[in-house]
Short mmCIF file of C-alpha atoms in Angstrom, two decimals:
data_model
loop_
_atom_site.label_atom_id
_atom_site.label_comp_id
_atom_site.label_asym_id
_atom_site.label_seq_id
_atom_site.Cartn_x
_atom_site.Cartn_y
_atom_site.Cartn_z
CA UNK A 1 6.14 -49.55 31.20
CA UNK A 2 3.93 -47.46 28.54
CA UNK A 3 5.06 -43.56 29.02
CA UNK A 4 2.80 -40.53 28.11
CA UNK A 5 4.18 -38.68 25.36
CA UNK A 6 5.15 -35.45 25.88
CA UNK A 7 6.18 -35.75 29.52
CA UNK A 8 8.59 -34.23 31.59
CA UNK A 9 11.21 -37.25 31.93
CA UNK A 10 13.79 -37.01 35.06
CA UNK A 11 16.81 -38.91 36.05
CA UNK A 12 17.27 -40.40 38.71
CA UNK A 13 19.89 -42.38 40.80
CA UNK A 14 19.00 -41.99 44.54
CA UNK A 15 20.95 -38.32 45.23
CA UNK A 16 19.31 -35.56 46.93
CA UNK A 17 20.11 -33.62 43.67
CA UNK A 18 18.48 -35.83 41.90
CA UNK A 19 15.40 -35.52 44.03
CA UNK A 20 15.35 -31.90 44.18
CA UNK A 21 15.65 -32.00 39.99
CA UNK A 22 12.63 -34.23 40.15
CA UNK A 23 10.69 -31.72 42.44
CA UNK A 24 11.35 -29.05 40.13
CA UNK A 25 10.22 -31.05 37.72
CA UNK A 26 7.07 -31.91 38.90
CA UNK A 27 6.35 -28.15 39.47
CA UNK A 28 7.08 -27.50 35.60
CA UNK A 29 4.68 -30.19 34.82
CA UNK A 30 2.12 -28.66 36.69
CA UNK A 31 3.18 -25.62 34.25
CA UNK A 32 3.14 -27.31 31.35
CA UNK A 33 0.00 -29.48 31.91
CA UNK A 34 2.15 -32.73 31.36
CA UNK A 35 2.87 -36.12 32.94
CA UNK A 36 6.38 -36.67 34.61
CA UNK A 37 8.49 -39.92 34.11
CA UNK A 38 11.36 -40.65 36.51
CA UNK A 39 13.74 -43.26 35.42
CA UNK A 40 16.52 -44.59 36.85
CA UNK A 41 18.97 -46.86 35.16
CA UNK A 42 20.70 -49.92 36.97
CA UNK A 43 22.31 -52.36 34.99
CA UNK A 44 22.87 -55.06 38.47
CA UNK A 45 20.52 -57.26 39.50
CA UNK A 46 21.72 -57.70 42.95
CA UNK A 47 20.06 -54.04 43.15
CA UNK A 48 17.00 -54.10 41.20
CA UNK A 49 14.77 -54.33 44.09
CA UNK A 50 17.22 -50.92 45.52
CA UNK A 51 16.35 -49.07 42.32
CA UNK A 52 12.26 -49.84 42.55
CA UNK A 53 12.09 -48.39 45.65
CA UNK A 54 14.83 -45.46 45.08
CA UNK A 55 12.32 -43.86 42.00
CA UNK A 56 9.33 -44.82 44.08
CA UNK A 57 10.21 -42.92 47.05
CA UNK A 58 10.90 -40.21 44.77
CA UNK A 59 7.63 -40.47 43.02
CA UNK A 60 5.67 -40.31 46.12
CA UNK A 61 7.18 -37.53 47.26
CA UNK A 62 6.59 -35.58 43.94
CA UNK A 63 2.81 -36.76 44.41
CA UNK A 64 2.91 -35.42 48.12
CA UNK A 65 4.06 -32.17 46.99
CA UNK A 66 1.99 -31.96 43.45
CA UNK A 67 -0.85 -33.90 43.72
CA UNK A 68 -2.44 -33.00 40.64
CA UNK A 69 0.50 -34.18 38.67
CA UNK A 70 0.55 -38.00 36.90
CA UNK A 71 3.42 -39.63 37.29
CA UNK A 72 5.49 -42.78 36.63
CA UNK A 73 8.34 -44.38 37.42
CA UNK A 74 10.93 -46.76 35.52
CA UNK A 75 13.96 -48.81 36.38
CA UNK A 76 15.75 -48.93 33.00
CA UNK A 77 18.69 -50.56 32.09
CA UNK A 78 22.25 -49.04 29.85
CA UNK A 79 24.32 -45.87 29.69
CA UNK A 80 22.23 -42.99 31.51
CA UNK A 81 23.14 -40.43 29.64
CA UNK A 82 22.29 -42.48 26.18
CA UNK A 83 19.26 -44.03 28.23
CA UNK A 84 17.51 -40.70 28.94
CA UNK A 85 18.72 -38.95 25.22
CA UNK A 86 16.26 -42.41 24.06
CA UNK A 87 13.48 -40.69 26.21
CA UNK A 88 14.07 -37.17 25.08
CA UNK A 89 12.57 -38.40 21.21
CA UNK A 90 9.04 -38.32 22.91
CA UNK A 91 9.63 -36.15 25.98
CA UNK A 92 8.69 -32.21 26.29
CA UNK A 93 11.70 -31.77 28.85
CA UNK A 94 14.10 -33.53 30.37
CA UNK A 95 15.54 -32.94 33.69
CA UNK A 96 18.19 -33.78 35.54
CA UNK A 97 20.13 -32.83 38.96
CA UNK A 98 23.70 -30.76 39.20
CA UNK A 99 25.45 -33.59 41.02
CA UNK A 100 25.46 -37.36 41.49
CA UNK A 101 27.05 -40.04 43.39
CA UNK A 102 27.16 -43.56 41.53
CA UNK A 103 24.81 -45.53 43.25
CA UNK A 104 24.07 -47.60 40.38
CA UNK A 105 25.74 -47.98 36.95
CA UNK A 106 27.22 -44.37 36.73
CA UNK A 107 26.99 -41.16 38.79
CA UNK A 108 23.80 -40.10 36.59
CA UNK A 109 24.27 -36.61 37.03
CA UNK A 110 27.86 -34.17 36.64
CA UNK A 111 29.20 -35.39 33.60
CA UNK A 112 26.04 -37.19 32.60
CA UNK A 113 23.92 -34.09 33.07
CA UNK A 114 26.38 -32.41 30.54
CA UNK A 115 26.15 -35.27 27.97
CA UNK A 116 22.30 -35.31 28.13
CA UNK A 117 22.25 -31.34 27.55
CA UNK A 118 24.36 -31.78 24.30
CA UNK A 119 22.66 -34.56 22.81
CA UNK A 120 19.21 -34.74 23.68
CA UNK A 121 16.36 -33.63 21.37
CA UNK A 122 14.23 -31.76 23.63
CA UNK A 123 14.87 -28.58 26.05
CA UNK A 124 17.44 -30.01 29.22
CA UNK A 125 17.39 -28.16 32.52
CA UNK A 126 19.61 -29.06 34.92
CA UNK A 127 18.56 -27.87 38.32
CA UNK A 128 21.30 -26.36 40.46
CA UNK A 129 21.84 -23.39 43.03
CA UNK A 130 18.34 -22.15 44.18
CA UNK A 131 15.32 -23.47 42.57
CA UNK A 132 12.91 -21.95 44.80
CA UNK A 133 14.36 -18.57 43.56
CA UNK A 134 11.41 -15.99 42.45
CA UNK A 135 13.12 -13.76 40.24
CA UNK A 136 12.99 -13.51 36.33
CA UNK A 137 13.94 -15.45 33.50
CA UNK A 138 17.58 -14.70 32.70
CA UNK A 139 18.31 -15.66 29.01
CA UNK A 140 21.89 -15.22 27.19
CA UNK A 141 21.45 -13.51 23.73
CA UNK A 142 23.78 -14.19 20.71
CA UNK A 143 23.97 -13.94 17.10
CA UNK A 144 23.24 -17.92 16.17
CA UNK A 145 20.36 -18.64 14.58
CA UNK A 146 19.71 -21.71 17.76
CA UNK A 147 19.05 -18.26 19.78
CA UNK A 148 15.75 -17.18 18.65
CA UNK A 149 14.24 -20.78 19.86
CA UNK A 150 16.63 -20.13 23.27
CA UNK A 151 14.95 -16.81 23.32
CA UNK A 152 11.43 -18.06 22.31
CA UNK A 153 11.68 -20.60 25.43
CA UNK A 154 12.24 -18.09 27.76
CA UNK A 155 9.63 -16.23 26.62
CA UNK A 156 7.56 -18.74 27.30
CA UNK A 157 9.33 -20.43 30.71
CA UNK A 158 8.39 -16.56 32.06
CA UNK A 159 4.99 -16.10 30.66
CA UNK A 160 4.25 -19.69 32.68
CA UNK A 161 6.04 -18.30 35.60
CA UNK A 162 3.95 -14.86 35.95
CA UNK A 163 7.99 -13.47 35.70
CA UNK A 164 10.04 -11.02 34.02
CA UNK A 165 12.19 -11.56 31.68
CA UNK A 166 16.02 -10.35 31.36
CA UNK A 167 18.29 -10.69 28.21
CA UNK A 168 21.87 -10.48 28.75
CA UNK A 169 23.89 -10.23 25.77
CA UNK A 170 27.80 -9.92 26.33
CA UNK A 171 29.68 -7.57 23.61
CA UNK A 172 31.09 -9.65 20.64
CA UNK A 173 34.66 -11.00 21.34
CA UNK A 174 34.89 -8.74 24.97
CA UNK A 175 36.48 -11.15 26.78
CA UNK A 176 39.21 -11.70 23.94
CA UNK A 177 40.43 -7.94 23.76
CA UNK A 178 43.30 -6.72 25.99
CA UNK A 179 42.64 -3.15 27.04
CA UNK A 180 39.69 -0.81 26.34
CA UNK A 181 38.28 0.35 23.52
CA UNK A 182 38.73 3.48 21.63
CA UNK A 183 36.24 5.84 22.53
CA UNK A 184 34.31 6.23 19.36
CA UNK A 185 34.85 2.27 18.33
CA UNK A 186 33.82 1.02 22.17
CA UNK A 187 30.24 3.58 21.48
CA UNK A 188 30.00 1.63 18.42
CA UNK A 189 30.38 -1.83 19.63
CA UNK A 190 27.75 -0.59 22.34
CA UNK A 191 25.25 0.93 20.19
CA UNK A 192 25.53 -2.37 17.20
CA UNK A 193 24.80 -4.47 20.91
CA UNK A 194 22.07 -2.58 21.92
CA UNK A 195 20.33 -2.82 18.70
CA UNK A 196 20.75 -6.49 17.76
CA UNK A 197 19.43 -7.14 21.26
CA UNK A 198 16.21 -5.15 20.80
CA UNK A 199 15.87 -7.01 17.38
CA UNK A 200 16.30 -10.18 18.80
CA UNK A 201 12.99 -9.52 21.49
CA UNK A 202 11.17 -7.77 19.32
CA UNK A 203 8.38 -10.29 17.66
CA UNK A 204 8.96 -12.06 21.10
CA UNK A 205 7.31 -9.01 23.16
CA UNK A 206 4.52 -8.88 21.07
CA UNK A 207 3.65 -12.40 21.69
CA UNK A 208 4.19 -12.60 24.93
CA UNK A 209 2.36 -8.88 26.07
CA UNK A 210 2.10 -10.17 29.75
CA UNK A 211 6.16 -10.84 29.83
CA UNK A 212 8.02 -7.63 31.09
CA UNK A 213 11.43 -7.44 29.85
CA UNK A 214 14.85 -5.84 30.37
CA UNK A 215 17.98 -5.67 28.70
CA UNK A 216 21.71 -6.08 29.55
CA UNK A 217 24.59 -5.74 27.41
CA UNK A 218 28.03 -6.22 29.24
CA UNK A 219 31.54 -6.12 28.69
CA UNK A 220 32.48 -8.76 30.85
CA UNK A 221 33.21 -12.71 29.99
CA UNK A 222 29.77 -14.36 29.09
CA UNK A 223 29.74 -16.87 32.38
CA UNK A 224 30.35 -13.96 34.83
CA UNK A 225 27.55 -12.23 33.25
CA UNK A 226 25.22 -14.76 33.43
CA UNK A 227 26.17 -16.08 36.53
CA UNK A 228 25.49 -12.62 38.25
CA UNK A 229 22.45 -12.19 36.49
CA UNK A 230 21.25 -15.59 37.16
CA UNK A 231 21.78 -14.52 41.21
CA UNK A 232 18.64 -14.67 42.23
CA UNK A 233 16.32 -15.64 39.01
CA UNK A 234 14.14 -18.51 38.87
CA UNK A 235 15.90 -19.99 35.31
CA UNK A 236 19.02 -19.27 33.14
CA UNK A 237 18.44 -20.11 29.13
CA UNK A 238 21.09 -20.67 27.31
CA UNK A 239 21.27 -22.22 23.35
CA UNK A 240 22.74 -25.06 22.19
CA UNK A 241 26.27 -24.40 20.11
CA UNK A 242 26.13 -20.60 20.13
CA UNK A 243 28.23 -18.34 18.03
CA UNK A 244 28.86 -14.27 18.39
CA UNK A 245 29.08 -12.89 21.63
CA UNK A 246 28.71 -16.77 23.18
CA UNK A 247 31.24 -18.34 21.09
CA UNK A 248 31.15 -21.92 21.42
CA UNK A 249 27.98 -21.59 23.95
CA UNK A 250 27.52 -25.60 24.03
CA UNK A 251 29.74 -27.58 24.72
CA UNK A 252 32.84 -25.16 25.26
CA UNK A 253 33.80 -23.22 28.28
CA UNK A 254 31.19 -21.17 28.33
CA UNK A 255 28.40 -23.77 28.68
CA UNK A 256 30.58 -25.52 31.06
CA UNK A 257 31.31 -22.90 33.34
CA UNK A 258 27.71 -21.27 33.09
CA UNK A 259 26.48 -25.48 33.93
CA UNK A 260 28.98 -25.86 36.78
CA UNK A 261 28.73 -22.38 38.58
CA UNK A 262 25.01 -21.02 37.77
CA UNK A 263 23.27 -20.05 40.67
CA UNK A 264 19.49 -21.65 39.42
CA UNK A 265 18.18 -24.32 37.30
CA UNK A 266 19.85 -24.02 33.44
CA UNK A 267 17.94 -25.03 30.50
CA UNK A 268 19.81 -25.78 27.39
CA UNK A 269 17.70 -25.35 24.29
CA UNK A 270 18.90 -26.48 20.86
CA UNK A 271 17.83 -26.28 17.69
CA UNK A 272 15.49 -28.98 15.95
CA UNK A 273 17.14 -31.36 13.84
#
């Protein structure tokens, strides 16, 4: 089947997770004036006819819900995780649910979801937690150079959204440091935070004039601080392989834990090439 370019490309494999990604999506396509293409992979025969009418059911009830979106529908056949990274080349998202349950070759989504947010070549959001949620943006803010494009897309993911936008940045190496600080050195750990973080927005706010935005910086592990952020926002950005105050952002145990336990939709965001 002949796919738009620049869709919004969804897995799925018959889970309500799945369909609840794939509702989300459909609303971000409407944002993003794009097609969406759901695919689900079975590699048995014996179920092809199972699979048709899984991603079919799903697709009308994306059309029910946003009728002004296109969209298609695949039954593919391989690894899911390696069969949607293929789609991300010529896809403008790709999303997938928080959970799965094995229906065909693999549970798509879990593990999967994980794999696809590390590898593919496009923005990822996995949608978890409440994605009705009408809160801001909540975006983690390190010192990688991958973070200004995390940051940029949330810019952006807010501006579409009418939100605000907050950027959380936790103090370098916090969570590694038994005790408290000395008084002067904790102020200047603080005041080095603050400033980086303003830096970091900076050419962002005056691009985006109609985004409003606030600023956290927290001495607390980077999942817990995102996590509680995240509590009742619409999306949590994070960038692909942090460094800084996110250390190993994707694929350590901060990603994990902020993929697993995130209270909204995640989109990982890495950097071209």
């Amino acid at each position: 089947m002949t796919r738009a370019k620049q869709s919004v490309v969804v897995g799925v494999d018959g889970s309500q997770s799945s369909a609840q990604a794939a509702l989300w999506a459909a609303a971000e396509a409407v944002r993003l004036g794009v097609p969406v293409h759901l695919v689900v992979v079975n590699d048995d025969p014996a179920r092809e006819g199972f699979a048709k009418q899984v991603v079919r059911d799903v697709a009308e009830r994306c059309h029910r819900e946003r009728p002004e979106v296109a969209i298609t529908d695949e039954v593919a056949t391989g690894h899911p995780a390696e069969e949607l990274v293929r789609r991300s080349d010529s896809a403008q998202l790709v999303v997938v649910g928080s959970r799965g349950h094995g229906m065909f070759r693999d549970a798509l989504l879990g593990a999967i979801s994980i794999s696809v947010a590390a590898h593919a070549r496009c923005p990822v959001v996995v949608v978890r937690g409440d994605a009705a949620a009408s809160g801001p943006v909540v975006v983690g803010v390190d010192n990688s150079a991958v973070n200004r494009i995390a940051v940029h897309y949330a810019f952006g993911a807010a501006s579409r959204r009418h939100a605000g936008l907050l950027a959380v940045q936790a103090l370098p190496d916090a969570y590694f440091t038994a005790g408290t600080y000395p008084v002067p050195d904790r102020q200047e750990i603080q005041n080095r935070a603050e400033l980086h973080l303003s830096e970091q927005l900076s050419g962002w706010c005056a691009d985006y004039p109609d985004v409003t935005v606030r600023r956290e910086v927290a001495n607390e592990h980077p999942v817990a601080t995102l996590c509680e952020a995240a509590r009742r926002a619409q999306l949590l950005v994070v960038g692909h392989r942090g460094r800084g105050g996110f250390a190993g952002l994707l694929l350590g145990s901060v990603a994990n834990g902020v993929l697993h336990h995130a209270p909204c939709p995640v989109a990982v965001v890495r950097s071209p090439g």
